[in-house]
Amino acid sequence: MFDAALLFAFLPAAAPAPPVTGNPAYSQQLLEWNPGEIRCDGAAVPGTALRPAVDVATMDPQRIKPISYRFAIDSAGRTHSIVRDSGSVSPFGQDIGPALAASRFAAGEPRANCEIGYSPQFASLAQAPLADIAAYSIFPTGPRLPKTGWDRFAAVGDCRDKPRPVALLRARPDFSKLKATPGARDWSLVTYDTDDEGTPVNVRIAHGTGNDELDTAAIEAVRTSRFTGGARTGCFYPYWRAAAKIAAPERPDKAAMRPANAACPAKIEWASRPTTFYPPAYRKRAIEGWAMVSFDVAPWGEVGNVKLLEAQPSADFGGQAISIVRSGRVVPSAQGASGCVETVKFLMPDRGGMADDEPAVTD
């Protein structure tokens, strides 16, 4: 058993593929993943899965293939047992699994053997919808938004011309009092001008996720802010609200998962506690999960034969749990142990705010 708070800093995103040399059309393109039809046991299911976050890709579009997932839907319309098909290998689309875990469908009879495919669609940063550019600038899934993307904002005014206005007072909403969306971070991109005194005027929402409380609070915050003097047009500032957490599905009894021939003490004594880390893409959507793993322990304390028994709502939690358990070392014993079972729980805190709170990994 172990219980460890996770001191989490944003993990580095998967390194983007190198650009294709000799063809600049392949560099710095916006990549979105369009969810397709959902079929369970061969029958179409009404509803649409949430759209995953966009990526910035720097490789030949012909090399980016569709990605497919298998999953199930419970009686409340919640997705679970999410597994990416083994052939769907890509350096992009890390938010697809979490987006599917946050998707909801009509309540009714549970559905099994569900399938969905996500097709890639590319657009140059010079032509992609500005809302997608803004979303990526606020929540990048990979490298920082390239200059070509930032230049799109400069085209609507002179606020980015030098010398740029400096915030003398930057007001912030009380994010904890604003509603949050389960499994999705809301954002509001405010556009405004400033008068000769640096007072914001013509304040309005340019793009966002449609959270009316956040929109209203963001507009008021910009109106209250003050900047260095000089009339400007086309200024932008984003505000965002952390996702409301989605609790993990219920767990089976750990004792029921224990092999009949297990030879393992009821409580594992760790000489070196496992290194704990939360799956970053699920953390961003505040999706909780768990995984049950079995393992053996050598007399000298090394952990081996680690196997995944079950993980919910996604197999991604299982892969993370296996790495966590493997990183630990048990206090040496004369006989070692076999058939040990641990539950690794991935939990988000109850606090709310603008930024993502620190999650925890516990058992």
Coordinates of C-alpha atoms in Angstrom, one line a residue:
M1 CA 0.0 0.0 0.0
F2 CA 1.3 3.5 -0.6
D3 CA -0.1 7.0 -0.3
A4 CA 1.9 9.8 -2.0
A5 CA 0.9 13.3 -2.9
L6 CA 2.0 14.2 -6.5
L7 CA 4.0 17.4 -6.8
F8 CA 3.1 17.9 -10.4
A9 CA 4.6 20.2 -12.9
F10 CA 3.5 20.1 -16.5
L11 CA 5.3 17.2 -18.0
P12 CA 7.0 17.9 -21.3
A13 CA 4.7 17.1 -24.2
A14 CA 5.7 14.4 -26.6
A15 CA 8.3 15.8 -28.9
P16 CA 6.8 16.8 -32.3
A17 CA 7.9 14.9 -35.3
P18 CA 10.6 16.7 -37.3
P19 CA 9.5 18.8 -40.2
V20 CA 9.6 17.4 -43.7
T21 CA 12.6 19.0 -45.3
G22 CA 12.2 20.6 -48.7
N23 CA 8.5 21.1 -48.5
P24 CA 7.5 24.1 -46.2
A25 CA 3.8 23.4 -46.8
Y26 CA 4.1 20.5 -44.3
S27 CA 5.5 22.7 -41.5
Q28 CA 3.5 24.3 -38.7
Q29 CA 0.0 23.2 -39.6
L30 CA -3.0 23.0 -37.3
L31 CA -4.2 19.4 -36.9
E32 CA -7.7 18.7 -35.6
W33 CA -9.3 15.3 -34.9
N34 CA -12.9 14.9 -36.1
P35 CA -14.9 12.2 -34.2
G36 CA -16.8 9.9 -36.5
E37 CA -19.9 7.8 -36.1
I38 CA -20.2 5.7 -32.9
R39 CA -21.3 2.1 -33.3
C40 CA -21.9 -0.4 -30.5
D41 CA -22.4 -4.1 -31.4
G42 CA -22.6 -2.9 -35.0
A43 CA -25.5 -0.5 -34.5
A44 CA -25.2 3.3 -34.8
V45 CA -25.5 5.3 -31.5
P46 CA -27.0 8.8 -31.4
G47 CA -24.9 11.6 -30.2
T48 CA -21.4 12.9 -30.9
A49 CA -18.2 12.5 -28.9
L50 CA -16.4 15.6 -27.7
R51 CA -13.9 17.1 -30.1
P52 CA -10.3 16.6 -28.8
A53 CA -7.9 19.5 -28.5
V54 CA -6.1 20.6 -31.7
D55 CA -2.4 19.9 -32.3
V56 CA 0.3 21.7 -34.2
A57 CA 1.9 19.2 -36.5
T58 CA 5.1 19.5 -38.5
M59 CA 5.1 16.4 -40.6
D60 CA 3.7 15.2 -43.9
P61 CA -0.1 15.0 -43.6
Q62 CA -0.1 11.7 -45.5
R63 CA 1.8 10.2 -42.6
I64 CA -0.9 11.0 -40.0
K65 CA -3.5 8.2 -40.0
P66 CA -6.9 8.0 -38.4
I67 CA -7.0 6.8 -34.8
S68 CA -9.7 4.4 -33.5
Y69 CA -10.8 3.5 -30.0
R70 CA -12.9 0.7 -28.5
F71 CA -15.0 1.4 -25.4
A72 CA -18.4 0.8 -23.6
I73 CA -21.2 3.0 -22.4
D74 CA -23.0 2.5 -19.1
S75 CA -26.7 3.0 -18.3
A76 CA -26.1 6.6 -17.4
G77 CA -24.5 7.4 -20.8
R78 CA -20.9 7.4 -19.4
T79 CA -18.0 6.0 -21.4
H80 CA -15.7 3.5 -19.9
S81 CA -13.3 0.6 -20.7
I82 CA -11.6 2.9 -23.2
V83 CA -8.8 1.4 -25.2
R84 CA -6.9 2.7 -28.3
D85 CA -6.7 0.2 -31.1
S86 CA -3.2 -1.2 -31.2
G87 CA -2.7 -0.1 -34.8
S88 CA -3.5 3.5 -34.0
V89 CA 0.0 4.8 -33.4
S90 CA 0.6 8.5 -33.6
P91 CA 2.8 11.2 -32.0
F92 CA -0.3 13.4 -31.9
G93 CA -3.9 13.1 -30.6
Q94 CA -3.0 12.7 -26.9
D95 CA -6.3 14.3 -25.9
I96 CA -8.5 11.9 -27.9
G97 CA -8.7 9.3 -25.1
P98 CA -9.5 11.9 -22.4
A99 CA -12.0 13.7 -24.6
L100 CA -13.8 10.3 -25.2
A101 CA -13.7 9.7 -21.4
A102 CA -15.4 13.1 -20.9
S103 CA -18.1 12.5 -23.5
R104 CA -21.6 11.7 -22.5
F105 CA -24.5 10.0 -24.3
A106 CA -28.2 9.4 -23.7
A107 CA -29.0 7.2 -20.7
G108 CA -30.5 3.8 -21.4
E109 CA -29.4 0.3 -21.8
P110 CA -25.7 -0.3 -21.3
R111 CA -23.8 -0.7 -24.6
A112 CA -20.7 -2.8 -25.2
N113 CA -18.3 -3.3 -28.1
C114 CA -18.4 0.3 -29.1
E115 CA -16.1 1.8 -31.7
I116 CA -15.2 5.3 -32.9
G117 CA -12.7 6.6 -35.3
Y118 CA -11.1 10.1 -35.4
S119 CA -10.0 11.5 -38.7
P120 CA -7.1 14.0 -39.0
Q121 CA -7.8 17.3 -40.8
F122 CA -5.0 19.9 -41.5
A123 CA -5.2 23.6 -42.0
S124 CA -2.4 26.1 -42.4
L125 CA -1.9 28.5 -39.5
A126 CA -2.6 31.3 -41.9
Q127 CA -6.0 29.9 -42.8
A128 CA -7.2 27.9 -39.7
P129 CA -10.2 29.2 -37.8
L130 CA -9.0 31.9 -35.4
A131 CA -10.9 30.2 -32.6
D132 CA -8.8 27.1 -33.0
I133 CA -5.6 29.2 -33.0
A134 CA -6.8 30.9 -29.8
A135 CA -7.6 27.6 -28.2
Y136 CA -4.2 26.2 -28.9
S137 CA -2.4 29.4 -27.7
I138 CA -4.2 29.0 -24.3
F139 CA -3.9 25.2 -24.0
P140 CA -1.0 24.0 -26.2
T141 CA -0.8 20.2 -26.6
G142 CA 2.8 20.4 -27.9
P143 CA 5.2 23.2 -28.9
R144 CA 4.4 26.8 -28.3
L145 CA 2.1 28.4 -31.0
P146 CA 4.4 29.4 -33.9
K147 CA 4.8 33.0 -34.8
T148 CA 2.6 32.5 -37.9
G149 CA -0.3 31.8 -35.5
W150 CA 0.4 34.8 -33.2
D151 CA 0.5 37.0 -36.3
R152 CA -3.1 36.2 -36.9
F153 CA -4.1 38.3 -33.9
A154 CA -1.9 41.2 -35.0
A155 CA -4.0 41.4 -38.2
V156 CA -7.1 42.8 -36.4
G157 CA -5.5 45.8 -34.8
D158 CA -2.4 47.6 -33.6
C159 CA -2.2 46.4 -30.0
R160 CA 0.8 44.2 -30.7
D161 CA 2.7 47.0 -32.4
K162 CA 5.7 48.2 -30.4
P163 CA 5.7 49.8 -27.9
R164 CA 3.0 47.5 -26.6
P165 CA 0.7 48.6 -23.8
V166 CA 1.7 47.5 -20.3
A167 CA -0.9 46.4 -17.7
L168 CA -0.9 48.7 -14.7
L169 CA -3.8 46.8 -13.1
R170 CA -4.8 43.4 -14.3
A171 CA -8.1 42.4 -12.7
R172 CA -9.0 38.7 -12.3
P173 CA -12.4 37.1 -11.7
D174 CA -13.0 34.9 -8.7
F175 CA -12.9 31.7 -10.6
S176 CA -14.0 29.6 -7.7
K177 CA -17.4 31.2 -7.9
L178 CA -17.9 30.4 -11.6
K179 CA -19.4 27.2 -12.9
A180 CA -17.1 24.7 -14.3
T181 CA -17.7 22.1 -17.0
P182 CA -17.0 18.5 -16.1
G183 CA -14.0 17.2 -18.1
A184 CA -13.4 20.4 -20.1
R185 CA -11.5 23.6 -19.4
D186 CA -13.6 26.6 -20.4
W187 CA -12.0 29.7 -21.8
S188 CA -13.0 33.2 -22.9
L189 CA -10.8 35.3 -25.2
V190 CA -11.7 39.0 -24.6
T191 CA -11.0 41.6 -27.3
Y192 CA -10.9 45.3 -26.5
D193 CA -9.5 48.7 -27.4
T194 CA -8.0 51.3 -25.2
D195 CA -8.4 55.0 -25.1
D196 CA -5.8 57.7 -24.7
E197 CA -5.8 57.1 -20.9
G198 CA -5.3 53.4 -21.2
T199 CA -8.9 52.6 -20.2
P200 CA -10.4 49.5 -22.0
V201 CA -13.3 50.3 -24.3
N202 CA -15.4 48.2 -26.7
V203 CA -14.8 45.2 -24.5
R204 CA -16.4 42.0 -25.8
I205 CA -15.9 38.2 -26.2
A206 CA -14.0 37.3 -29.4
H207 CA -14.0 33.5 -29.0
G208 CA -14.6 31.0 -26.2
T209 CA -16.3 27.9 -25.1
G210 CA -19.6 29.5 -24.3
N211 CA -19.4 29.5 -20.5
D212 CA -21.7 32.5 -19.9
E213 CA -20.5 33.1 -16.3
L214 CA -16.9 33.1 -17.3
D215 CA -17.7 35.3 -20.3
T216 CA -19.4 37.9 -18.1
A217 CA -16.6 37.8 -15.4
A218 CA -13.9 38.1 -18.1
I219 CA -15.5 41.2 -19.7
E220 CA -15.8 42.8 -16.2
A221 CA -12.2 42.0 -15.4
V222 CA -10.9 43.6 -18.6
R223 CA -13.1 46.7 -18.0
T224 CA -11.6 47.0 -14.6
S225 CA -8.0 46.7 -15.8
R226 CA -5.9 49.6 -16.7
F227 CA -3.0 50.0 -19.1
T228 CA -0.3 52.5 -20.1
G229 CA -1.6 55.4 -22.1
G230 CA -2.2 55.4 -25.8
A231 CA -5.2 54.5 -27.9
R232 CA -5.0 51.0 -29.2
T233 CA -7.2 48.6 -31.1
G234 CA -7.5 44.8 -31.3
C235 CA -6.1 43.9 -27.9
F236 CA -6.7 40.4 -26.6
Y237 CA -6.6 38.7 -23.2
P238 CA -7.7 35.2 -22.2
Y239 CA -9.2 33.9 -19.0
W240 CA -9.8 30.2 -18.4
R241 CA -11.5 28.0 -15.8
A242 CA -10.3 24.6 -14.7
A243 CA -12.5 21.6 -15.6
A244 CA -14.8 20.2 -12.9
K245 CA -13.6 16.8 -12.0
I246 CA -15.2 13.6 -13.3
A247 CA -15.0 11.0 -10.5
A248 CA -13.7 7.5 -11.4
P249 CA -16.1 4.6 -11.9
E250 CA -16.6 2.3 -8.9
R251 CA -13.8 -0.1 -8.2
P252 CA -14.2 -3.9 -7.6
D253 CA -13.1 -5.3 -4.2
K254 CA -9.4 -5.7 -4.3
A255 CA -9.6 -9.0 -2.4
A256 CA -11.7 -10.5 -5.2
M257 CA -8.9 -9.7 -7.6
R258 CA -6.3 -11.5 -5.5
P259 CA -5.2 -14.8 -7.0
A260 CA -6.2 -17.9 -5.1
N261 CA -2.6 -19.0 -4.8
A262 CA -1.2 -15.6 -3.7
A263 CA 1.5 -15.6 -1.1
C264 CA 1.7 -11.9 -0.3
P265 CA 1.2 -10.0 3.0
A266 CA -1.9 -7.9 3.5
K267 CA 0.2 -4.8 3.6
I268 CA 3.3 -4.2 1.4
E269 CA 6.2 -2.5 3.2
W270 CA 7.9 -0.3 0.7
A271 CA 11.6 0.3 1.1
S272 CA 11.5 2.8 -1.8
R273 CA 8.0 4.2 -2.5
P274 CA 6.9 4.1 -6.1
T275 CA 7.3 7.3 -8.1
T276 CA 3.8 8.7 -8.6
F277 CA 2.6 10.7 -11.6
Y278 CA -0.8 11.5 -13.0
P279 CA -1.5 10.9 -16.7
P280 CA -1.1 14.5 -17.9
A281 CA -3.8 14.6 -20.6
Y282 CA -6.4 13.2 -18.1
R283 CA -5.2 15.7 -15.4
K284 CA -5.9 18.6 -17.8
R285 CA -9.5 17.4 -18.1
A286 CA -9.7 16.6 -14.3
I287 CA -10.7 13.0 -15.1
E288 CA -10.1 10.6 -12.2
G289 CA -9.3 6.9 -12.6
W290 CA -7.9 3.8 -11.1
A291 CA -6.0 0.7 -12.0
M292 CA -5.5 -2.7 -10.3
V293 CA -2.3 -4.4 -10.9
S294 CA -0.7 -7.7 -9.7
F295 CA 3.0 -8.3 -9.1
D296 CA 5.6 -10.5 -7.5
V297 CA 8.4 -9.4 -5.2
A298 CA 11.9 -11.0 -5.2
P299 CA 13.5 -11.7 -1.8
W300 CA 15.8 -8.7 -2.3
G301 CA 12.8 -6.4 -2.8
E302 CA 12.7 -6.0 -6.6
V303 CA 9.2 -5.8 -8.1
G304 CA 8.5 -7.9 -11.2
N305 CA 5.9 -9.7 -13.2
V306 CA 3.7 -6.6 -13.1
K307 CA 0.3 -7.2 -14.8
L308 CA -2.7 -5.1 -15.3
L309 CA -5.9 -6.6 -14.0
E310 CA -8.3 -3.8 -14.7
A311 CA -8.3 0.0 -15.3
Q312 CA -11.1 2.5 -15.6
P313 CA -12.3 4.6 -17.3
S314 CA -9.3 4.2 -19.7
A315 CA -6.5 1.7 -20.2
D316 CA -4.2 4.7 -20.1
F317 CA -4.5 4.7 -16.3
G318 CA -3.4 1.1 -16.4
G319 CA -0.2 1.8 -18.3
Q320 CA 0.6 4.6 -15.9
A321 CA -0.1 2.3 -12.9
I322 CA 2.2 -0.4 -14.2
S323 CA 5.1 2.1 -14.5
I324 CA 4.3 3.4 -11.0
V325 CA 4.4 0.0 -9.3
R326 CA 7.5 -1.0 -11.2
S327 CA 9.4 2.0 -9.9
G328 CA 9.0 0.9 -6.2
R329 CA 11.2 -1.4 -4.2
V330 CA 9.9 -3.6 -1.3
V331 CA 11.7 -4.2 2.0
P332 CA 13.7 -7.5 1.5
S333 CA 12.4 -10.7 3.0
A334 CA 13.5 -14.3 3.2
Q335 CA 10.9 -15.6 0.8
G336 CA 9.7 -12.7 -1.3
A337 CA 6.0 -12.5 -2.3
S338 CA 3.8 -13.5 -5.2
G339 CA 0.3 -12.6 -6.4
C340 CA 0.3 -9.2 -4.7
V341 CA -2.5 -6.8 -5.8
E342 CA -2.5 -3.1 -5.5
T343 CA -5.0 -0.4 -6.5
V344 CA -3.6 2.8 -7.8
K345 CA -6.1 5.7 -7.6
F346 CA -5.7 8.9 -9.6
L347 CA -7.5 11.7 -7.7
M348 CA -8.1 15.4 -8.4
P349 CA -8.6 17.8 -5.4
D350 CA -11.9 19.4 -4.5
R351 CA -10.5 22.9 -4.8
G352 CA -11.5 25.1 -7.8
G353 CA -9.8 27.9 -9.6
M354 CA -8.3 29.3 -12.7
A355 CA -5.3 27.0 -12.8
D356 CA -5.3 23.2 -12.6
D357 CA -5.0 22.0 -9.0
E358 CA -2.4 19.5 -7.9
P359 CA -3.7 16.0 -8.3
A360 CA -2.7 13.0 -6.2
V361 CA -1.9 9.4 -6.8
T362 CA -2.8 7.1 -3.9
D363 CA -3.5 3.6 -2.9

